[in-house]
Short mmCIF file of C-alpha atoms and ligand atoms in Angstrom, two decimals:
data_model
loop_
_atom_site.label_atom_id
_atom_site.label_comp_id
_atom_site.label_asym_id
_atom_site.label_seq_id
_atom_site.Cartn_x
_atom_site.Cartn_y
_atom_site.Cartn_z
CA UNK V 299 0.46 -4.86 18.49
CA UNK V 300 1.32 -3.66 14.53
CA UNK V 301 1.11 -0.40 13.40
CA UNK V 302 -1.48 0.67 11.54
CA UNK V 303 -1.17 2.01 7.91
CA UNK V 304 -3.49 4.34 5.92
CA UNK V 305 -2.61 4.84 2.91
CA UNK V 306 -3.99 6.99 -0.29
CA UNK V 307 -3.16 6.36 -3.70
CA UNK V 308 -3.74 8.98 -6.13
CA UNK V 309 -3.37 7.34 -9.30
CA UNK V 310 -3.34 9.97 -11.76
CA UNK V 311 -5.18 12.36 -10.64
CA UNK V 312 -5.08 15.51 -8.95
CA UNK V 313 -3.05 18.77 -10.70
CA UNK V 314 -0.68 20.35 -8.09
CA UNK V 315 -3.12 22.96 -6.83
CA UNK V 316 -6.05 20.23 -6.53
CA UNK V 317 -3.36 18.48 -4.30
CA UNK V 318 -3.04 21.81 -2.39
CA UNK V 319 -6.19 21.94 -1.92
CA UNK V 320 -6.97 18.80 -0.89
CA UNK V 321 -3.74 18.03 1.30
CA UNK V 322 -4.79 21.57 3.45
CA UNK V 323 -8.40 20.09 3.83
CA UNK V 324 -7.17 17.13 5.42
CA UNK V 325 -4.76 18.89 7.56
CA UNK V 326 -7.40 20.75 9.23
CA UNK V 327 -8.73 17.58 10.24
CA UNK V 328 -5.97 15.33 10.88
CA UNK V 329 -3.47 17.76 12.29
CA UNK V 330 -5.40 18.73 15.93
CA UNK V 331 -5.59 14.55 16.37
CA UNK V 332 -1.97 13.38 15.04
CA UNK V 333 -0.80 13.21 18.72
CA UNK V 334 -3.35 10.76 19.03
CA UNK V 335 -3.94 9.02 16.05
CA UNK V 336 0.17 8.25 15.90
CA UNK V 337 -0.41 6.52 19.19
CA UNK V 338 -1.32 3.07 17.04
CA UNK V 339 -1.15 4.66 13.29
CA UNK V 340 0.65 5.71 10.55
CA UNK V 341 -0.97 7.93 7.16
CA UNK V 342 1.13 7.68 3.71
CA UNK V 343 -0.08 9.94 0.53
CA UNK V 344 1.17 8.63 -2.46
CA UNK V 345 0.87 10.68 -5.43
CA UNK V 346 1.18 10.54 -8.99
CA UNK V 347 5.43 11.63 -9.39
CA UNK V 348 5.37 14.88 -10.60
CA UNK V 349 3.35 15.84 -7.68
CA UNK V 350 5.77 14.67 -5.20
CA UNK V 351 7.72 17.90 -4.65
CA UNK V 352 4.64 20.00 -4.46
CA UNK V 353 3.05 16.94 -1.64
CA UNK V 354 6.52 17.06 0.72
CA UNK V 355 6.30 20.61 0.65
CA UNK V 356 1.87 20.90 1.69
CA UNK V 357 2.62 17.82 3.73
CA UNK V 358 5.94 19.62 5.90
CA UNK V 359 5.68 19.37 9.68
CA UNK V 360 2.58 17.07 9.43
CA UNK V 361 3.08 12.94 10.25
CA UNK V 362 1.67 12.20 7.65
CA UNK V 363 4.05 9.67 5.15
CA UNK V 364 5.15 10.22 1.53
CA UNK V 365 5.31 7.54 -0.64
CA UNK V 366 5.28 6.96 -4.71
CA UNK V 367 3.15 4.87 -6.71
CA UNK V 368 6.07 2.95 -8.63
CA UNK V 369 9.73 3.15 -9.49
CA UNK V 370 12.25 1.43 -11.84
CA UNK V 371 15.03 -0.81 -10.44
CA UNK V 372 17.36 0.66 -11.39
CA UNK V 373 19.19 3.33 -10.07
CA UNK V 374 19.52 5.83 -13.27
CA UNK V 375 20.46 5.02 -17.33
CA UNK V 376 18.57 4.73 -20.10
CA UNK V 377 14.70 4.53 -19.21
CA UNK V 378 12.64 7.22 -20.85
CA UNK V 379 10.07 8.07 -18.60
CA UNK V 380 10.95 5.61 -15.79
CA UNK V 381 11.95 7.11 -11.68
CA UNK V 382 14.50 5.67 -9.32
CA UNK V 383 14.61 5.21 -5.91
CA UNK V 384 17.50 7.86 -5.00
CA UNK V 385 15.18 10.53 -7.56
CA UNK V 386 12.92 9.97 -4.78
CA UNK V 387 15.15 9.66 -1.59
CA UNK V 388 15.39 13.63 -1.37
CA UNK V 389 12.08 14.49 -1.03
CA UNK V 390 11.44 12.54 1.59
CA UNK V 391 9.75 9.48 0.29
CA UNK V 392 9.96 6.88 2.82
CA UNK V 393 7.40 3.93 0.61
CA UNK V 394 6.64 2.75 -2.41
CA UNK V 395 3.41 1.02 -3.67
CA UNK V 396 4.98 -1.92 -5.99
CA UNK V 397 3.30 -4.55 -7.96
CA UNK V 398 -0.02 -3.01 -8.42
CA UNK V 399 -2.80 -4.63 -10.16
CA UNK V 400 -3.20 -1.63 -12.47
CA UNK V 401 1.22 -1.61 -13.26
CA UNK V 402 0.96 -6.12 -13.57
CA UNK V 403 -2.60 -5.39 -15.69
CA UNK V 404 -2.21 -2.56 -17.82
CA UNK V 405 1.34 -2.13 -18.16
CA UNK V 406 2.52 -5.94 -17.95
CA UNK V 407 4.55 -6.17 -15.24
CA UNK V 408 5.58 -9.28 -14.32
CA UNK V 409 6.57 -11.15 -11.12
CA UNK V 410 10.02 -10.81 -11.84
CA UNK V 411 10.14 -7.05 -12.84
CA UNK V 412 8.41 -6.69 -9.48
CA UNK V 413 10.67 -9.02 -7.43
CA UNK V 414 13.74 -6.29 -9.05
CA UNK V 415 11.82 -3.33 -7.36
CA UNK V 416 11.00 -5.21 -4.12
CA UNK V 417 14.50 -5.64 -3.28
CA UNK V 418 15.49 -1.91 -4.71
CA UNK V 419 13.67 -0.22 -2.47
CA UNK V 420 14.92 -2.42 0.12
CA UNK V 421 18.47 -1.63 -0.91
CA UNK V 422 17.10 2.03 -0.96
CA UNK V 423 15.79 1.69 2.53
CA UNK V 424 12.44 2.31 1.22
CA UNK V 425 9.23 0.80 2.31
CA UNK V 426 7.82 -1.49 -0.30
CA UNK V 427 4.24 -1.84 -0.41
CA UNK V 428 4.22 -5.21 -2.23
CA UNK V 429 0.87 -5.41 -4.12
CA UNK V 430 -0.81 -8.55 -5.05
CA UNK V 431 -4.56 -10.01 -5.44
CA UNK V 432 -6.35 -12.08 -8.27
CA UNK V 433 -8.81 -11.45 -11.34
CA UNK V 434 -12.87 -11.88 -10.98
CA UNK V 435 -12.18 -14.70 -13.43
CA UNK V 436 -9.43 -16.25 -10.49
CA UNK V 437 -11.57 -15.32 -7.74
CA UNK V 438 -14.90 -17.60 -9.36
CA UNK V 439 -12.29 -19.91 -10.24
CA UNK V 440 -11.78 -20.57 -6.73
CA UNK V 441 -8.14 -19.88 -7.17
CA UNK V 442 -7.84 -16.59 -5.18
CA UNK V 443 -4.76 -18.07 -2.61
CA UNK V 444 -3.38 -19.64 -4.87
CA UNK V 445 -3.00 -16.82 -7.31
CA UNK V 446 -2.03 -14.30 -3.75
CA UNK V 447 0.65 -16.31 -2.50
CA UNK V 448 2.29 -17.28 -6.38
CA UNK V 449 2.73 -13.58 -6.44
CA UNK V 450 3.57 -12.79 -2.88
CA UNK V 451 6.51 -15.68 -3.57
CA UNK V 452 7.86 -14.42 -6.47
CA UNK V 453 7.91 -11.38 -5.39
CA UNK V 454 9.35 -11.55 -2.45
CA UNK V 455 12.10 -13.62 -3.23
CA UNK V 456 15.80 -13.10 -2.08
CA UNK V 457 14.44 -10.91 0.36
CA UNK V 458 15.69 -11.87 4.39
CA UNK V 459 14.12 -11.66 7.42
CA UNK V 460 14.97 -8.84 8.82
CA UNK V 461 13.97 -6.67 5.71
CA UNK V 462 10.98 -8.85 5.34
CA UNK V 463 9.90 -7.12 8.83
CA UNK V 464 9.54 -3.47 7.05
CA UNK V 465 7.88 -4.88 3.84
CA UNK V 466 4.24 -4.10 3.51
CA UNK V 467 1.59 -6.49 1.85
CA UNK V 468 -1.05 -4.88 0.09
CA UNK V 469 -4.19 -7.46 -1.06
CA UNK V 470 -6.08 -5.83 -3.40
CA UNK V 471 -8.67 -8.16 -5.21
CA UNK V 472 -8.54 -7.12 -8.61
CA UNK V 473 -12.50 -7.41 -8.80
CA UNK V 474 -12.98 -4.95 -6.01
CA UNK V 475 -10.30 -2.14 -7.12
CA UNK V 476 -12.32 1.08 -8.61
CA UNK V 477 -15.72 -1.35 -8.68
CA UNK V 478 -17.50 -0.29 -5.44
CA UNK V 479 -17.29 -4.62 -4.67
CA UNK V 480 -14.83 -4.74 -1.51
CA UNK V 481 -14.33 -8.06 -0.45
CA UNK V 482 -16.28 -8.75 3.00
CA UNK V 483 -14.49 -8.19 6.08
CA UNK V 484 -14.42 -12.11 6.66
CA UNK V 485 -12.84 -12.57 2.66
CA UNK V 486 -10.38 -9.93 3.37
CA UNK V 487 -9.08 -11.88 7.07
CA UNK V 488 -9.35 -15.37 5.53
CA UNK V 489 -6.73 -14.23 2.68
CA UNK V 490 -4.66 -11.61 4.96
CA UNK V 491 -4.62 -14.98 7.27
CA UNK V 492 -3.44 -17.43 5.06
CA UNK V 493 -0.45 -15.09 3.91
CA UNK V 494 0.36 -13.79 7.25
CA UNK V 495 0.85 -18.15 7.74
CA UNK V 496 2.34 -18.02 4.56
CA UNK V 497 5.23 -15.80 5.89
CA UNK V 498 5.60 -17.54 9.12
CA UNK V 499 6.62 -20.83 7.24
CA UNK V 500 9.04 -18.97 5.52
CA UNK V 501 9.95 -16.02 7.82
CA UNK V 502 9.44 -17.49 10.63
CA UNK V 503 7.16 -15.79 13.28
CA UNK V 504 8.95 -12.83 14.47
CA UNK V 505 8.75 -11.51 11.18
CA UNK V 506 5.19 -12.97 10.20
CA UNK V 507 3.92 -11.24 13.32
CA UNK V 508 5.25 -7.84 12.51
CA UNK V 509 4.89 -7.88 8.68
CA UNK V 510 1.97 -5.07 7.63
CA UNK V 511 -0.87 -6.15 5.67
CA UNK V 512 -3.39 -4.52 5.05
CA UNK V 513 -6.29 -4.50 1.95
CA UNK V 514 -7.19 -2.70 -0.20
CA UNK V 515 -10.53 -1.95 -3.33
CA UNK V 516 -13.27 -0.15 -2.71
CA UNK V 517 -12.36 0.53 0.50
CA UNK V 518 -14.94 3.35 1.99
CA UNK V 519 -16.04 5.43 5.74
CA UNK V 520 -18.47 3.26 5.66
CA UNK V 521 -16.35 -0.42 5.74
CA UNK V 522 -13.43 0.92 6.63
CA UNK V 523 -14.14 -0.15 10.86
CA UNK V 524 -14.95 -3.15 9.93
CA UNK V 525 -12.21 -3.75 8.28
CA UNK V 526 -9.54 -2.75 10.51
CA UNK V 527 -11.71 -4.70 13.23
CA UNK V 528 -10.26 -8.15 11.89
CA UNK V 529 -6.97 -9.29 13.88
CA UNK V 530 -4.61 -9.75 10.76
CA UNK V 531 -6.29 -6.51 9.10
CA UNK V 532 -3.51 -4.11 9.82
CA UNK V 533 -5.09 -0.58 7.28
CA UNK V 534 -5.97 0.20 4.01
CA UNK V 535 -4.96 1.35 0.97
CA UNK V 536 -7.32 4.03 -0.75
CA UNK V 537 -8.09 5.22 -3.93
CA UNK V 538 -11.63 6.56 -4.88
CA UNK V 539 -11.79 7.45 -1.32
CA UNK V 540 -8.67 8.91 -0.73
CA UNK V 541 -9.22 11.82 -3.39
CA UNK V 542 -11.89 13.55 -1.32
CA UNK V 543 -10.35 15.17 1.95
CA UNK V 544 -13.33 14.52 4.13
CA UNK V 545 -13.90 10.66 2.99
CA UNK V 546 -10.53 10.07 3.85
CA UNK V 547 -10.45 12.17 6.95
CA UNK V 548 -12.85 9.29 7.91
CA UNK V 549 -10.78 6.84 6.68
CA UNK V 550 -7.93 7.66 8.73
CA UNK V 551 -9.50 7.96 11.83
CA UNK V 552 -10.98 4.45 11.67
CA UNK V 553 -11.78 3.02 14.92
CA UNK V 554 -11.59 -0.82 15.32
CA UNK V 555 -15.34 -1.66 16.87
P1 PGA M 274 -9.61 1.49 -4.88
O1 PGA M 274 -8.49 1.66 -5.67
O2 PGA M 274 -9.90 2.51 -3.59
O3 PGA M 274 -10.20 3.33 -6.06
O4 PGA M 274 -10.94 0.57 -5.35
C1 PGA M 274 -7.62 1.06 -4.42
C2 PGA M 274 -6.73 0.70 -5.50
O5 PGA M 274 -6.55 0.21 -6.20
O6 PGA M 274 -5.38 0.78 -4.31
#
């Protein structure tokens, strides 16, 4: 049984004060059930980089994991505006979202750059949450699977079987992100199943069965239960609905039905 991952991607939202208030409300709802929830799930918060120290402090003594939304593949150097794994780790960051569709489509990140980041995360023992997903046009053209598998193939180039087990894949169809139009659980399961099959062919059953494949794109308290009821949907990467403590708390308490 894979441990589910419910992850909040706050994107470029919340000030430090807003983050503290949100986490106080969230912890009030999650901490009392933390031991029970921890039996089959992990919860991760990925705030904007500048909020990481404040969020680390606000999460002290909780079971929440701390993630970054991006990082550079080099450890240090003349890369103005960038942050590196050795800068993140002292704050207790354990996960890093890489290749999010906004990084790919707004900031022009290529599969090659994302692959270098994945390898850097692995080198530093950070869990890469590698995002893949097709655009609306690719979806309409019927090439979703081809796009997703291509992004995965490139993004995971050079990753060994032992390291693959720790990778989290996030399937996030671009047409579903922030649109209120989530993929149906059946649509997502079809892609997730094919992703696991591809991982199995390349890295073997044991590694493929260990990798968490989470879904992202308009996840809400209303659709989370049916999404995680599918055999290959191991959790969710949540944007908009993670900004409100009440709705993210409900998502964290998801129940497969
Ligand atoms: P959304 O974003 O939940 O607001 O659709 C998800 C994401 O981009 O990770």
